[in-house]
């Protein structure tokens, strides 16, 4: 039997939520329906898409590869349905967009793809830079909207921000690390470990403040602006990392496994949001972009 669109939808939901329970809540259906659909999909493909264990499940390497195909299939189906809908006036105009480094590869691509499908006639220009410079461009009217980390937004008097995603920090470990099997992991457990530090946006600042506040001096083994470098270094045992869950992927580029675990205590969260200048009259293209981001957030949290 060939797999169905519904099976793909359920599979993508589980992969994105990291849990059958959360996927079922998000889709407002029973857990058994999702479990059965995913199992039928695995049988049809002849591969395991998830590793099951007492803590829950982790997507496999085959599952990670199939996720890209499943996401594209669902997007193509959505486009096909839209092509038969009633013709609407073609939206035109320009959208001047800013994005911070961490957000560019993990949040913007999905938003931009959805926006381009909804408004193919709008010309989009985007710039990637640090948060401070993007704030300067927004206040000066050179950008319509920025998609950026807003946890440490500086000029809140002049800028309006709306959260579209909140991501907690989690611990990244190589396969076989002693902490992988620990029931509870505390900050003290990781303070003595070599740390791979990501230096984009506010990540280094937040991690350093967290460890310092708890009396632990971070033992930084390597600093890098590349998330892929962090994955490779962690996967090969060069150190551990504390990073927001939105950038977690279970495999390095070399195909080595990376484990992710919760850490007890009050860890910071990264807030990603839409930012624009207060009191400004946003062009229609910018309002449409903000609307798509709001709809995406509603779909994740409903």
XYZ file of C-alpha atoms in Angstrom:
302
model
C 0.000 0.000 0.000
C 1.357 3.464 -0.948
C 1.703 5.980 1.861
C -0.942 8.656 2.279
C -0.852 12.410 2.721
C -2.295 11.978 6.214
C 0.563 9.642 7.166
C 3.050 12.245 5.961
C 1.283 14.966 7.965
C 1.395 12.858 11.119
C 5.043 11.917 10.558
C 6.087 15.561 10.049
C 4.137 16.596 13.164
C 5.913 13.996 15.306
C 9.312 14.938 13.851
C 8.726 18.661 14.484
C 7.240 18.222 17.969
C 9.667 15.478 19.041
C 6.840 13.614 20.737
C 3.737 11.654 19.766
C 1.918 13.212 22.730
C 2.671 16.791 21.635
C 1.924 15.990 18.000
C -1.473 14.529 18.986
C -2.276 17.611 21.067
C -1.244 19.914 18.220
C -3.379 18.029 15.684
C -6.273 17.417 18.129
C -6.338 13.678 17.444
C -5.621 10.547 19.467
C -2.081 9.308 20.097
C -3.060 5.867 18.820
C -4.020 7.325 15.430
C -0.585 8.906 15.056
C 1.233 5.804 16.304
C -0.636 3.597 13.820
C -0.081 6.003 10.906
C 3.672 6.308 11.555
C 4.036 2.529 11.894
C 2.186 1.973 8.591
C 4.444 4.556 6.940
C 7.555 2.758 8.230
C 6.229 -0.564 6.951
C 5.562 0.944 3.536
C 9.033 2.505 3.309
C 10.790 -0.500 4.815
C 12.832 1.626 7.252
C 12.537 2.833 10.832
C 11.862 6.555 10.980
C 12.152 6.797 14.764
C 14.087 5.044 17.526
C 11.712 4.169 20.370
C 12.997 4.138 23.963
C 11.549 4.615 27.486
C 12.163 8.386 27.329
C 10.195 8.757 24.106
C 11.562 8.654 20.569
C 14.342 10.106 18.425
C 14.268 10.534 14.671
C 16.671 8.195 12.871
C 19.095 9.087 10.106
C 16.648 7.615 7.564
C 13.838 9.576 9.217
C 15.824 12.796 9.014
C 16.400 12.230 5.272
C 12.746 11.366 4.622
C 11.575 14.442 6.553
C 12.915 16.718 3.808
C 10.986 14.757 1.170
C 7.792 14.649 3.244
C 7.894 18.398 3.889
C 8.359 19.110 0.158
C 5.526 16.749 -0.804
C 3.121 18.461 1.595
C 4.158 21.901 0.308
C 3.633 20.752 -3.300
C 0.183 19.397 -2.438
C -0.710 22.728 -0.821
C 0.450 24.578 -3.939
C -1.536 22.245 -6.195
C -4.728 22.862 -4.229
C -4.142 26.593 -4.290
C -3.727 26.586 -8.069
C -7.404 25.584 -8.458
C -8.724 28.157 -6.035
C -10.462 31.299 -7.231
C -8.136 33.727 -8.927
C -7.244 36.665 -6.706
C -5.605 39.934 -7.731
C -1.865 39.384 -7.923
C -0.065 40.936 -4.972
C 2.846 43.161 -5.904
C 5.226 45.402 -4.023
C 8.495 45.138 -2.125
C 9.460 43.672 1.235
C 12.689 44.808 2.901
C 13.563 42.142 5.439
C 16.281 41.743 8.075
C 17.373 38.546 9.837
C 19.929 37.580 12.475
C 22.412 34.758 11.904
C 20.848 32.145 14.181
C 17.397 32.720 12.729
C 18.420 32.737 9.060
C 18.815 28.994 8.668
C 16.206 27.718 11.099
C 13.181 30.002 11.016
C 13.366 32.308 7.994
C 13.447 29.660 5.260
C 10.023 28.248 6.162
C 8.476 31.708 6.607
C 9.900 32.958 3.338
C 8.759 29.881 1.403
C 5.206 30.311 2.693
C 5.254 34.031 1.892
C 6.548 33.494 -1.658
C 3.805 30.950 -2.332
C 1.156 33.376 -1.049
C 2.636 36.509 -2.686
C 4.730 35.464 -5.708
C 4.571 38.956 -7.186
C 6.285 40.646 -4.222
C 9.983 41.437 -4.588
C 11.871 40.428 -1.414
C 15.248 41.810 -0.399
C 16.848 40.461 2.787
C 19.930 41.287 4.817
C 21.591 39.189 7.525
C 23.397 41.021 10.321
C 23.633 41.299 14.104
C 20.653 42.410 16.174
C 21.982 45.855 17.048
C 22.516 46.805 13.414
C 19.108 45.474 12.385
C 17.495 47.568 15.128
C 19.325 50.608 13.720
C 17.997 49.875 10.217
C 14.437 49.372 11.512
C 14.425 52.643 13.450
C 15.851 54.431 10.412
C 13.104 53.061 8.166
C 15.500 51.085 5.962
C 13.856 47.765 6.832
C 10.160 46.940 7.004
C 10.420 43.926 9.299
C 13.165 41.866 10.933
C 13.015 38.234 12.035
C 15.446 38.017 14.913
C 16.239 36.886 18.415
C 14.331 39.344 20.606
C 15.153 38.102 24.120
C 17.642 40.953 24.481
C 15.947 43.533 22.256
C 17.544 46.858 23.160
C 15.351 49.656 21.783
C 11.927 48.554 23.030
C 10.713 52.167 23.160
C 11.031 52.528 19.384
C 10.347 48.959 18.236
C 7.362 46.651 18.304
C 8.080 42.943 18.760
C 5.897 39.869 18.532
C 7.132 36.432 19.573
C 6.722 33.678 16.973
C 8.814 30.952 18.616
C 10.271 30.247 22.047
C 13.075 27.718 22.291
C 14.568 26.377 25.558
C 18.232 25.607 25.949
C 19.192 21.926 25.957
C 22.420 19.985 26.410
C 24.078 18.384 23.371
C 26.159 15.269 24.009
C 28.076 12.748 21.903
C 26.738 9.199 21.703
C 28.055 7.155 24.636
C 28.729 10.113 26.950
C 28.064 9.169 30.625
C 25.466 11.945 30.991
C 23.316 10.476 28.199
C 22.014 7.809 30.587
C 21.726 10.074 33.659
C 18.227 10.469 35.087
C 18.870 14.087 36.125
C 21.548 16.423 34.758
C 22.457 19.548 36.715
C 24.565 22.560 35.804
C 27.242 21.291 38.189
C 27.439 18.074 36.162
C 28.323 19.958 33.007
C 30.465 22.773 34.472
C 33.613 20.627 34.390
C 33.029 19.427 30.823
C 34.790 21.034 27.838
C 32.278 23.400 26.231
C 31.831 24.079 22.523
C 30.608 27.674 22.401
C 28.479 29.088 19.588
C 29.225 32.799 19.236
C 26.279 34.057 17.151
C 23.510 36.345 18.394
C 23.212 36.185 22.206
C 24.186 32.520 22.670
C 27.685 33.036 24.082
C 26.495 35.839 26.388
C 23.593 33.785 27.759
C 25.644 30.634 28.288
C 28.451 32.500 30.035
C 26.041 34.393 32.301
C 24.256 31.183 33.222
C 27.372 29.308 34.253
C 28.912 32.320 36.014
C 25.729 32.991 38.020
C 25.841 29.429 39.303
C 29.464 29.779 40.360
C 30.802 27.679 37.507
C 33.550 29.054 35.324
C 32.957 27.766 31.795
C 35.730 25.617 30.379
C 35.491 26.700 26.738
C 37.309 24.280 24.468
C 36.290 25.870 21.165
C 34.472 28.976 19.943
C 32.781 29.056 16.548
C 30.090 30.924 14.589
C 29.099 27.720 12.782
C 26.297 25.522 14.133
C 27.492 22.714 11.859
C 30.965 22.942 13.437
C 29.376 22.657 16.892
C 27.510 19.528 15.759
C 30.654 17.911 14.357
C 32.761 18.741 17.408
C 30.144 17.492 19.865
C 29.463 14.326 17.844
C 33.157 13.402 17.785
C 33.587 13.954 21.541
C 35.493 17.251 21.532
C 33.059 18.714 24.071
C 29.434 19.377 24.948
C 27.194 22.314 24.048
C 24.289 24.250 25.564
C 22.131 25.530 22.726
C 18.501 26.401 21.996
C 16.421 23.472 20.840
C 15.468 25.153 17.552
C 18.954 24.475 16.109
C 19.164 20.858 17.289
C 19.509 18.161 14.662
C 20.360 14.569 15.659
C 23.135 14.089 13.087
C 26.333 15.896 12.142
C 27.291 16.388 8.497
C 29.547 13.346 8.859
C 26.580 11.217 9.957
C 27.559 10.974 13.638
C 24.810 10.931 16.274
C 24.208 13.821 18.692
C 22.088 13.323 21.823
C 19.996 16.099 23.371
C 19.002 16.187 27.044
C 17.204 18.517 29.442
C 19.172 20.172 32.242
C 17.554 20.744 35.629
C 17.342 24.327 36.837
C 16.230 27.620 35.347
C 17.841 27.720 31.925
C 17.252 30.731 29.677
C 15.095 30.550 26.567
C 15.623 32.090 23.162
C 12.705 34.116 21.855
C 12.469 34.570 18.103
C 10.120 37.236 16.886
C 9.002 39.721 14.282
C 10.199 43.289 14.884
C 9.117 46.529 13.226
C 9.188 50.255 14.054
C 6.444 51.450 16.365
C 3.961 53.814 14.766
C 5.111 53.053 11.246
C 2.615 52.356 8.503
C 3.729 48.947 7.300
C 3.364 48.326 3.568
C 0.872 45.608 2.591
C 3.672 43.132 1.816
C 5.078 43.532 5.340
C 1.616 43.126 6.892
C 1.104 39.946 4.877
C 4.492 38.605 6.015
C 3.672 39.309 9.664
C 0.296 37.627 9.175
C 1.929 34.455 7.829
C 4.275 34.365 10.820
C 1.338 34.757 13.204
C -0.570 31.966 11.439
C 2.468 29.687 11.632
C 2.807 30.334 15.346
C -0.905 29.624 15.896
C -0.523 26.337 14.078
C 2.351 25.304 16.334
C 0.684 26.251 19.602
C -2.975 25.387 19.071
